[in-house]
GROMACS .gro file of C-alpha atoms in nm:
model
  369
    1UNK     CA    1   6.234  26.241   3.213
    2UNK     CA    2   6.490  26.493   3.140
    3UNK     CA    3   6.432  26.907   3.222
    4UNK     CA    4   6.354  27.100   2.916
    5UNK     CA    5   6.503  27.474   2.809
    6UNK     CA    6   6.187  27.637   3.016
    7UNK     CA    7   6.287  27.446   3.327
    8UNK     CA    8   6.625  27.567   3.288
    9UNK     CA    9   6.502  27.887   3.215
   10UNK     CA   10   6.235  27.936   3.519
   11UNK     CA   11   6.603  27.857   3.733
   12UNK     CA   12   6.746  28.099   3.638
   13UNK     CA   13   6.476  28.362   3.619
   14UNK     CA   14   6.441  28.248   4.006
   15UNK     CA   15   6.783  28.330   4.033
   16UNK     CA   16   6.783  28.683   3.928
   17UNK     CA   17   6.464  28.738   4.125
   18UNK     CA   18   6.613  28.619   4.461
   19UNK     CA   19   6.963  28.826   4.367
   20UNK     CA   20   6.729  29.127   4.294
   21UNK     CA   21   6.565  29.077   4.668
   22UNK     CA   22   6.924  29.011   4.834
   23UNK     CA   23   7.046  29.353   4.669
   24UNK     CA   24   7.297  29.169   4.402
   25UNK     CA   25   7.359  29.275   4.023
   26UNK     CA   26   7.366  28.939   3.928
   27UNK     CA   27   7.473  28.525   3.930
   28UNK     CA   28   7.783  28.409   3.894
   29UNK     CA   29   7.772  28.031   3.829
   30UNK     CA   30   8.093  27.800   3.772
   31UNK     CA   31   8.117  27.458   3.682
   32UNK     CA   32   7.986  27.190   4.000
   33UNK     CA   33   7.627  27.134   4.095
   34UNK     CA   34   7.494  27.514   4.035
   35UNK     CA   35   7.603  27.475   3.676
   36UNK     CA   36   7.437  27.150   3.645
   37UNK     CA   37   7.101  27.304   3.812
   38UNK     CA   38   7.087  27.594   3.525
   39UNK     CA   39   7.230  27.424   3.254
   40UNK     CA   40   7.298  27.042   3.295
   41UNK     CA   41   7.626  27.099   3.171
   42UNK     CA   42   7.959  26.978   3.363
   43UNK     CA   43   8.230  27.018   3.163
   44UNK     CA   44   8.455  26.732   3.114
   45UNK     CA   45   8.768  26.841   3.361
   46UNK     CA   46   8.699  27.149   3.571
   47UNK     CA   47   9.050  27.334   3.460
   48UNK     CA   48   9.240  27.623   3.522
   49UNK     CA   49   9.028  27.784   3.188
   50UNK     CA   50   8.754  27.983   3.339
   51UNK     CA   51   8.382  27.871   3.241
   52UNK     CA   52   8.093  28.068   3.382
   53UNK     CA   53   7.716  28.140   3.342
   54UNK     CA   54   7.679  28.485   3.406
   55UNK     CA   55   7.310  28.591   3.531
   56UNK     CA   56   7.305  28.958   3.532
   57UNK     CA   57   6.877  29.149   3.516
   58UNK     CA   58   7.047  29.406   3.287
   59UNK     CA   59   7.099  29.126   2.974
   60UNK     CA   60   6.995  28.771   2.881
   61UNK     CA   61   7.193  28.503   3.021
   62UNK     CA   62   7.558  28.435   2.884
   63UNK     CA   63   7.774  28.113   2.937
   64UNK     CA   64   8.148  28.206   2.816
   65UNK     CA   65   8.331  27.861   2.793
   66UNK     CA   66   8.721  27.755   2.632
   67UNK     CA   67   8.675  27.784   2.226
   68UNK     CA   68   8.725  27.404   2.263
   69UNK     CA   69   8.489  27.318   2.488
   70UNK     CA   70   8.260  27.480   2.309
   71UNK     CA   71   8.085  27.167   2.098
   72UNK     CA   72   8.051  27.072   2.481
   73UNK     CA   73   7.859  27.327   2.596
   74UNK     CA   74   7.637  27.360   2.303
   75UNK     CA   75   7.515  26.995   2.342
   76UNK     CA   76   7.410  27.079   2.710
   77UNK     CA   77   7.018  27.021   2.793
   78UNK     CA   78   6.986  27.385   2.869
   79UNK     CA   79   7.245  27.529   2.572
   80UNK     CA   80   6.910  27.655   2.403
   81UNK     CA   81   6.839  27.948   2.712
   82UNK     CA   82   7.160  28.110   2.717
   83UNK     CA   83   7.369  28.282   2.464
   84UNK     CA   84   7.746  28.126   2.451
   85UNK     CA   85   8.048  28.273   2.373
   86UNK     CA   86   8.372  28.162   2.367
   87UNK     CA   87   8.763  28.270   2.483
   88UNK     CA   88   9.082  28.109   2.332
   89UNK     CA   89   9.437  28.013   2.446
   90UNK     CA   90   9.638  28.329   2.455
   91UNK     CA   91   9.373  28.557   2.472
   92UNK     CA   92   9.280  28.701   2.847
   93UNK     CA   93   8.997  28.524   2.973
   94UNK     CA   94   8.890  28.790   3.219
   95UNK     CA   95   8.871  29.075   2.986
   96UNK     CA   96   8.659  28.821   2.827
   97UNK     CA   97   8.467  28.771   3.141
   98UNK     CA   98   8.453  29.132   3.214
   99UNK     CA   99   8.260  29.243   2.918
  100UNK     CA  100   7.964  29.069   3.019
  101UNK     CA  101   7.959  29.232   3.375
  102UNK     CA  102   7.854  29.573   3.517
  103UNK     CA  103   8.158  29.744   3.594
  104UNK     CA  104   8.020  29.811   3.961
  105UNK     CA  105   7.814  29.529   4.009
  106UNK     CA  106   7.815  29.315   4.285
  107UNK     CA  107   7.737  28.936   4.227
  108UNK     CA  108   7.666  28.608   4.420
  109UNK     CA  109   7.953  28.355   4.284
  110UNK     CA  110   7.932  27.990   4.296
  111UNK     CA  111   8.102  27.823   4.670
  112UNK     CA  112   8.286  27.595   4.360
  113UNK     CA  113   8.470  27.902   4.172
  114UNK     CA  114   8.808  27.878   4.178
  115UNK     CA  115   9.004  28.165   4.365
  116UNK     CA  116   9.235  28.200   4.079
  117UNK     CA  117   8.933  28.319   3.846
  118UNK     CA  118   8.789  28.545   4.153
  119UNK     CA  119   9.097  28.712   4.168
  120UNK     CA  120   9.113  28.730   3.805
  121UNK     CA  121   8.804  28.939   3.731
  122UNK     CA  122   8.880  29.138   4.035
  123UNK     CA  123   9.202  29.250   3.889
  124UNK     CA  124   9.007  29.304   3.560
  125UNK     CA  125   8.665  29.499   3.694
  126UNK     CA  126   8.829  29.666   4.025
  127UNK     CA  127   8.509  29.802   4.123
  128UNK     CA  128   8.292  29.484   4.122
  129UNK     CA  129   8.228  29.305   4.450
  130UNK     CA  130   8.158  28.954   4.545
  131UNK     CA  131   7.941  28.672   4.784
  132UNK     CA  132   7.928  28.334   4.788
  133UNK     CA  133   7.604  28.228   4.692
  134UNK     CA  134   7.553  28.015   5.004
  135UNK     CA  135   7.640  28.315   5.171
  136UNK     CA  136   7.346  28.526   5.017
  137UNK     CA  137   7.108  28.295   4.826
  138UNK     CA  138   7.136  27.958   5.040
  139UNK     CA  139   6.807  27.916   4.924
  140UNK     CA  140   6.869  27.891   4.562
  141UNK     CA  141   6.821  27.517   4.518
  142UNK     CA  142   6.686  27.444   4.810
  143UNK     CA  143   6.324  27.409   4.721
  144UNK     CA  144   6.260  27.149   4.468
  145UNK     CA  145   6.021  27.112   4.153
  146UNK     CA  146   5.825  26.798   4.102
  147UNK     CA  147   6.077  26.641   3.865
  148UNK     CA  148   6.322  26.699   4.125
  149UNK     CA  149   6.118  26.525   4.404
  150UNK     CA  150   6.055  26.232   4.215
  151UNK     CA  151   6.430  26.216   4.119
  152UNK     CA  152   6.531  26.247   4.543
  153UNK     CA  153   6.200  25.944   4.574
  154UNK     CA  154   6.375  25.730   4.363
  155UNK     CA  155   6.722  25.773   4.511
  156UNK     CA  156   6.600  25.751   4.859
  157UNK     CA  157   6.431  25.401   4.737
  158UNK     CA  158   6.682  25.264   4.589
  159UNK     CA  159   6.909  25.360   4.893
  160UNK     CA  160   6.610  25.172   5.084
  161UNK     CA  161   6.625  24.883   4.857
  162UNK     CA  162   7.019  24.835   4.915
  163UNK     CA  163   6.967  24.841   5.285
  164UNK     CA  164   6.720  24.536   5.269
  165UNK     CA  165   6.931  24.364   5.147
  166UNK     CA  166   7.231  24.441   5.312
  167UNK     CA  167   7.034  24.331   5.651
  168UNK     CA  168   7.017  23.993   5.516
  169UNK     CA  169   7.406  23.917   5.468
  170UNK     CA  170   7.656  23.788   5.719
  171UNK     CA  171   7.805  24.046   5.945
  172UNK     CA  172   7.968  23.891   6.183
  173UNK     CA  173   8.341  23.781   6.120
  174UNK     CA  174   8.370  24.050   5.810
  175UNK     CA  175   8.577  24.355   5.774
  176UNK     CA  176   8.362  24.675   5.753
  177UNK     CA  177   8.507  24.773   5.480
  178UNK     CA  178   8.394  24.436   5.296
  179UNK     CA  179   8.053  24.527   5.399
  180UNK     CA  180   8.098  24.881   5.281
  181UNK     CA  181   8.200  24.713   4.960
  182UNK     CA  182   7.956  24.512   4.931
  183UNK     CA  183   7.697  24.791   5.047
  184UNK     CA  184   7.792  25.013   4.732
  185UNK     CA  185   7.770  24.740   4.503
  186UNK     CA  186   7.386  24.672   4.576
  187UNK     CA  187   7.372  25.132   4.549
  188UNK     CA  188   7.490  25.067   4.208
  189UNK     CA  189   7.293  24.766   4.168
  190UNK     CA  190   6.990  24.966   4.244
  191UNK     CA  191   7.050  25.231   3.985
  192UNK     CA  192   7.317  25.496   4.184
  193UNK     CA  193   7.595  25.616   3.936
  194UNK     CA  194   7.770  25.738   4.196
  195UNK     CA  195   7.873  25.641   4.583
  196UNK     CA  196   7.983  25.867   4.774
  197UNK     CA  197   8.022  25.725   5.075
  198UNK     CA  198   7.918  25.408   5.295
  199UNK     CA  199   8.002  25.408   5.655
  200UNK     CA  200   8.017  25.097   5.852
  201UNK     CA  201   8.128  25.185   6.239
  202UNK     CA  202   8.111  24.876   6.473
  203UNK     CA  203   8.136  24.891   6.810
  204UNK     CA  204   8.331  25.191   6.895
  205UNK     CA  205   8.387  25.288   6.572
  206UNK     CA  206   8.030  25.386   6.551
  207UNK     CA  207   8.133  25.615   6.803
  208UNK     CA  208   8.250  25.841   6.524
  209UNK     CA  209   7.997  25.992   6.314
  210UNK     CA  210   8.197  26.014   6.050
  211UNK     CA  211   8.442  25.685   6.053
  212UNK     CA  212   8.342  25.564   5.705
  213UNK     CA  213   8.497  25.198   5.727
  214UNK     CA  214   8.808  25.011   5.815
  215UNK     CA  215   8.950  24.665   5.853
  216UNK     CA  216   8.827  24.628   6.202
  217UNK     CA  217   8.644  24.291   6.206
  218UNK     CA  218   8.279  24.290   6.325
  219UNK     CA  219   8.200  24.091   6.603
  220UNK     CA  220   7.893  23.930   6.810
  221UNK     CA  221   7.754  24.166   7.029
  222UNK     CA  222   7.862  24.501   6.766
  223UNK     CA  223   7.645  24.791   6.716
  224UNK     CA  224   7.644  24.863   6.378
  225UNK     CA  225   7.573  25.217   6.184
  226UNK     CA  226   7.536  25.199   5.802
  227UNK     CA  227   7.516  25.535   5.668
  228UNK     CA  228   7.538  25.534   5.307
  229UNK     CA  229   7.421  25.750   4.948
  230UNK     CA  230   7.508  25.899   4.664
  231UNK     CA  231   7.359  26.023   4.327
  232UNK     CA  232   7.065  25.895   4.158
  233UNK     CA  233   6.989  26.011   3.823
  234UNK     CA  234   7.166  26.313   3.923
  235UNK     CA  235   6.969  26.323   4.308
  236UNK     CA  236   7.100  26.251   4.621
  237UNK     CA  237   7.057  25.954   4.865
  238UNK     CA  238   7.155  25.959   5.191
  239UNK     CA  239   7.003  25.709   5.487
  240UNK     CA  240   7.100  25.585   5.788
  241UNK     CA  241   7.022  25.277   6.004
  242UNK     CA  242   7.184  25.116   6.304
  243UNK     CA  243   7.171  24.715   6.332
  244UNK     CA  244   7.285  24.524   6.580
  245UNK     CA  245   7.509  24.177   6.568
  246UNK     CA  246   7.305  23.929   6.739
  247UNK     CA  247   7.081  24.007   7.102
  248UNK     CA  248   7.139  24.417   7.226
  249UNK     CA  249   7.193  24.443   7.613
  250UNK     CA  250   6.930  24.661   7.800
  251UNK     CA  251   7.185  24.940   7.752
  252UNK     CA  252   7.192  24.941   7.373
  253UNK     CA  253   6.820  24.912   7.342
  254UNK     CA  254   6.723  25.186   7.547
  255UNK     CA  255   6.990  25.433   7.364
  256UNK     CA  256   6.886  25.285   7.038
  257UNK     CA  257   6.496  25.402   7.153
  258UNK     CA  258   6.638  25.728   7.248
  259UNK     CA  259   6.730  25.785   6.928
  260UNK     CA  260   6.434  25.631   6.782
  261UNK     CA  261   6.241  25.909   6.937
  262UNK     CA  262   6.451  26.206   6.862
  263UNK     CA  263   6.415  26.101   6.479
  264UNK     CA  264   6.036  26.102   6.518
  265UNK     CA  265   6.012  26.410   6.729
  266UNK     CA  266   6.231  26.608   6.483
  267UNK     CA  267   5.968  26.442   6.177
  268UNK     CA  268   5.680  26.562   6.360
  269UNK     CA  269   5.768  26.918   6.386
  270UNK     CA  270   5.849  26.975   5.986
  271UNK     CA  271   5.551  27.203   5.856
  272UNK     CA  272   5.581  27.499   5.645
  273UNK     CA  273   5.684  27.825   5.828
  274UNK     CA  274   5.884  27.657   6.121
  275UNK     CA  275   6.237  27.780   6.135
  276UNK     CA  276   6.493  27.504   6.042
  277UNK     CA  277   6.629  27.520   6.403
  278UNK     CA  278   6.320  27.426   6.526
  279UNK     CA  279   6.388  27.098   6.365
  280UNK     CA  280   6.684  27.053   6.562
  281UNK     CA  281   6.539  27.163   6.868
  282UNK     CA  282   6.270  26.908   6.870
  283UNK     CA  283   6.517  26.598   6.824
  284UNK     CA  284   6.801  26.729   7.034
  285UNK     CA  285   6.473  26.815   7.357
  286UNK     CA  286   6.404  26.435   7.358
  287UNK     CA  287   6.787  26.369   7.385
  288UNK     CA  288   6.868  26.579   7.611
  289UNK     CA  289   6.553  26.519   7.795
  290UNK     CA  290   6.688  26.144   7.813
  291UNK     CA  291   7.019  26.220   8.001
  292UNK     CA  292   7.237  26.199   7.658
  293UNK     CA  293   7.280  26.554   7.551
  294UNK     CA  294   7.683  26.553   7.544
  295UNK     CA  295   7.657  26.295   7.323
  296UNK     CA  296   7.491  26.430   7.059
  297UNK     CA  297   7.755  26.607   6.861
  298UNK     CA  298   7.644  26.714   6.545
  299UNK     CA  299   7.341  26.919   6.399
  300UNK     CA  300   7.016  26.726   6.318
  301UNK     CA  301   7.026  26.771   5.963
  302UNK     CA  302   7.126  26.911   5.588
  303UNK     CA  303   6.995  26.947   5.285
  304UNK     CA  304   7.079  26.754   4.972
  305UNK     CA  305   6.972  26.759   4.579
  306UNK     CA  306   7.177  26.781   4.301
  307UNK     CA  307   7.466  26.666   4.625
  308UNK     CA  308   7.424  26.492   4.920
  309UNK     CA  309   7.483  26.762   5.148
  310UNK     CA  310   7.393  27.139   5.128
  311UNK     CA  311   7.147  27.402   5.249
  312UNK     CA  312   6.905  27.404   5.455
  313UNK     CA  313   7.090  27.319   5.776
  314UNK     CA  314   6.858  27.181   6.027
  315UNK     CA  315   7.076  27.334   6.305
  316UNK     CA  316   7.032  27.584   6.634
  317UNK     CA  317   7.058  27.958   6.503
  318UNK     CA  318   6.905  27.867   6.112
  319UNK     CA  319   6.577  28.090   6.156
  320UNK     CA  320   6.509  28.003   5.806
  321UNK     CA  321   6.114  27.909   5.745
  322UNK     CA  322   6.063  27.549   5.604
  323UNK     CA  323   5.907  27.605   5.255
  324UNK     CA  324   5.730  27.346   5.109
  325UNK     CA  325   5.975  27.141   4.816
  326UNK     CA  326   6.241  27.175   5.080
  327UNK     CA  327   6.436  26.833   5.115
  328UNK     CA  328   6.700  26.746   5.417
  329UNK     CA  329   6.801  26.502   5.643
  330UNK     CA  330   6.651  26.450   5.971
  331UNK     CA  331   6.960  26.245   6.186
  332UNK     CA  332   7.047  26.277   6.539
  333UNK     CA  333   7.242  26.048   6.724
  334UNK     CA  334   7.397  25.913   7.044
  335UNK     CA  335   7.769  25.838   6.998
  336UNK     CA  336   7.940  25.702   7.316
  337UNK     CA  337   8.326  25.691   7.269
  338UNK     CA  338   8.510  25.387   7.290
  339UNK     CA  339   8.190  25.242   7.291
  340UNK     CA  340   7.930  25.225   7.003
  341UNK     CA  341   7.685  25.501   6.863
  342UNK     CA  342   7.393  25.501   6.683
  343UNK     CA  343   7.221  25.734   6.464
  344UNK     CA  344   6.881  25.679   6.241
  345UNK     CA  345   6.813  25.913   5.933
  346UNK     CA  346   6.561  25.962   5.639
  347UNK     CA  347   6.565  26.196   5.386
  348UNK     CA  348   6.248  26.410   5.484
  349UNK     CA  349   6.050  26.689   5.247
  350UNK     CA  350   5.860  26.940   5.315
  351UNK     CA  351   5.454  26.940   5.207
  352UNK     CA  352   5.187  27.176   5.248
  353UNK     CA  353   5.091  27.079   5.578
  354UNK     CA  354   5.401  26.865   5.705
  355UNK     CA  355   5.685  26.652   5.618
  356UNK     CA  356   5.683  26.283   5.400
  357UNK     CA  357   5.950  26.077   5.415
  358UNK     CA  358   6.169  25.967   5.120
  359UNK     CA  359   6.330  25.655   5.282
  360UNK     CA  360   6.055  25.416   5.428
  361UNK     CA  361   6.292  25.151   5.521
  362UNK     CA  362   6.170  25.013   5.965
  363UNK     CA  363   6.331  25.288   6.257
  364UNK     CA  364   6.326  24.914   6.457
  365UNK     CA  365   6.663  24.762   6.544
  366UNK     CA  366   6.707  24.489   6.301
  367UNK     CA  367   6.888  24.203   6.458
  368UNK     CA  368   7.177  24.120   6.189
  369UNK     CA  369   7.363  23.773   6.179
   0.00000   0.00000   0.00000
C-alpha cells in the first residue's frame, strides 16, 4: 500500500507543529530519508544543485527543485501537497531559496544538507539562523503510523526468514565473507532492495561490534555473530543472533545467557513514559550485575525507519519518554577481545502498555554445522 497526499500532508503539518513547540520558523528538508518521509521523492543523484522542501507556518509548503528535475519531482507520491517551483543553470539558486524564507527566521535543516547550500542561504538571508533537525526535532520520525509499522513487520520478517535459513548452511570451513554473501542473497531473496550491511565476526572477530566480514575462515569451536538488515519496501531491518560452530564450552554458554538476559531485561522495561535510558539501564544492570560490565561497549539501542539507524537512542543520559509507535533496537552485548563476543537484537516497538517485538526469530544458541 503506498501513502497518499493526506499522509504526506499530516507529516508535515506534524512538522510545523513540533518546530512551532521547539521555537523554530520553519523545516528545512533536503534530499535523503526526511525528503522521502514528506514527499517520497529522492531525486535521482543528490548534486551540487540545491533541492529543498521548505516548511515554514507563515505559507503552504514549497519544494524548489533544478528546472530539469522538475518532471521528477512532479511524479513524486506526495507532489500533490506542496507547491513546486523551479531554479535554472545560471541563475542563483539561493536568491531562489531565499524568497521562500523569513528573512529572520530560524529553521531546523535536514542532518543530510549539504554545507555548501547552508552556507549559501546564509550568505543570501544573513539574518536567518540554523539547527539540525536531530538536534531540535529528533523526534520527527520517530513515532510511526500504522502503514509504517506494518512496513518495519515485514522487514523485520523477512530479516527473520533469511536467518532460518542461514542457520541451516555449512559454516564451518567458509570465509565470513562467503557467508555474508550468501546471507544478503537470502535478504534480497526475501524481498530487501537494499543490504546494508551483514556482519559475520568469528571467534575474535566477533570481538568487534562492528567487524562486518573478512576472509578469516570459520572454524569448529567459533562463536559466531550475524548482524544483518537493510530496507524493506522502504523500512528498515536490522537483527542480530549469535550461533555457535559445533558444542560451546561452559564459558561461552554462560556469557551467551548473560546476554540472553540483558536482551530480555531491556524488553521488559519498554512501556510508554519510561525515558529511553531507562532501556539501557535495565540491560546494561544484568551485565554488569554478571561481572561483564567493561565489556559492554556500546549503547543498548537506536532507532530505525525509513534507515536502519536513527533516533531514539536507547542510551544513558536520553531522558526522552517512550511514546507509543516508537521503533528501535534493543542489543547489548559481551565482546571479549581476542576472543569472541556475542550480542542478540530485535527490532522492538513501542504499544500502549509495553513493547512487541518485530523479529521473532529463538534468543537460544543455535548450534550451527
Amino acid at each position: 500500500m503506498s501513502f497518499t497526499t493526506k499522509d504526506f500532508t499530516r507529516r508535515m503539518e506534524r512538522a510545523l507543529s513540533q518546530a512551532a513547540g521547539a521555537g523554530l520558523t520553519g523545516v528545512l528538508v533536503t534530499p535523503g530519508p526526511d525528503l522521502v518521509y514528506f514527499l517520497g521523492y529522492q531525486p535521482t543523484a543528490i548534486t551540487e544543485r540545491i533541492t529543498m522542501l521548505v516548511l515554514d507556518a507563515d505559507h503552504d509548503p514549497h519544494l524548489i527543485v533544478p528546472v530539469l528535475e522538475r518532471p521528477d519531482a512532479e511524479a513524486a507520491p506526495g507532489a500533490a501537497a506542496v507547491t513546486i517551483t523551479d531554479w535554472a543553470d545560471g541563475s542563483d539558486p539561493y536568491a531562489a531559496t531565499a524568497r521562500l524564507l523569513d528573512p529572520q527566521g530560524r529553521y531546523a535543516l535536514s542532518d543530510s544538507a549539504w554545507a555548501m547550500h547552508l552556507l549559501g542561504l546564509q550568505d543570501a538571508l544573513r539574518e536567518t539562523r540554523y539547527t539540525s533537525i536531530t538536534g531540535s526535532l529528533p523526534m520527527l520520525r520517530a513515532v510511526k503510523d500504522t502503514d509504517e509499522l506494518d512496513r518495519l513487520a515485514a522487514a523485520g520478517a523477512a530479516a527473520d526468514a533469511a536467518y532460518e535459513q542461514i542457520t541451516t548452511v555449512r559454516f564451518s570451513g567458509r570465509t565470513e565473507r562467503d557467508v555474508g554473501t550468501e546471507l544478503a542473497g537470502l535478504l534480497r531473496e526475501h524481498g530487501h532492495s537494499q543490504v546494508d550491511f551483514t556482519v559475520v565476526g568469528s571467534g575474535p572477530n566477533g570481538a568487534n561490534p562492528h567487524h562486518e566480514m573478512a576472509d578469516r575462515v570459520i572454524a569448529e569451536g567459533d562463536m559466531v555473530v550475524l548482524d544483518f538488515g537493510g530496507l524493506k519496501d522502504g523500512y528498515g531491518s536490522d537483527t542480530t543472533r549469535t550461533v555457535h560452530v559445533g558444542e560451546p564450552t561452559a564459558e561461552e554458554r554462560e556469557v551467551f545467557e548473560l546476554v540472553k538476559a540483558a536482551q530480555q531485561a531491556g524488553f521488559e522495561a519498554v512501556q510508554p513514559g519510561v525515558a529511553c535510558q531507562d532501556i539501557d539501564r535495565a540491560a546494561r544492570r544484568v551485565i554488569t550485575g554478571g561481572g561483564y560490565g567493561e565489556y559492554f561497549i556500546h549503547r543498548t539501542g537506536h532507532g530505525i525507519g525509513l534507515t536502519t539507524h536513527e533516533p531514539p537512542y536507547m542510551v544513558e543520559g536520553e531522558r526522552q519518554p517512550l511514546v507509543p509507535g516508537m521503533c528501535f533496537s534493543i542489543e547489548p552485548g559481551i565482546y571479549l577481545p581476542g576472543r569472541f563476543g556475542v550480542r542478540i537484537e530485535d527490532i522492538v516497538t513501542v504499544t500502549e502498555n509495553a513493547g512487541r517485538r518485530l523479529n521473532n526469530t529463538s534468543h537460544d544458541l543455535r548450534i550451527v554445522a
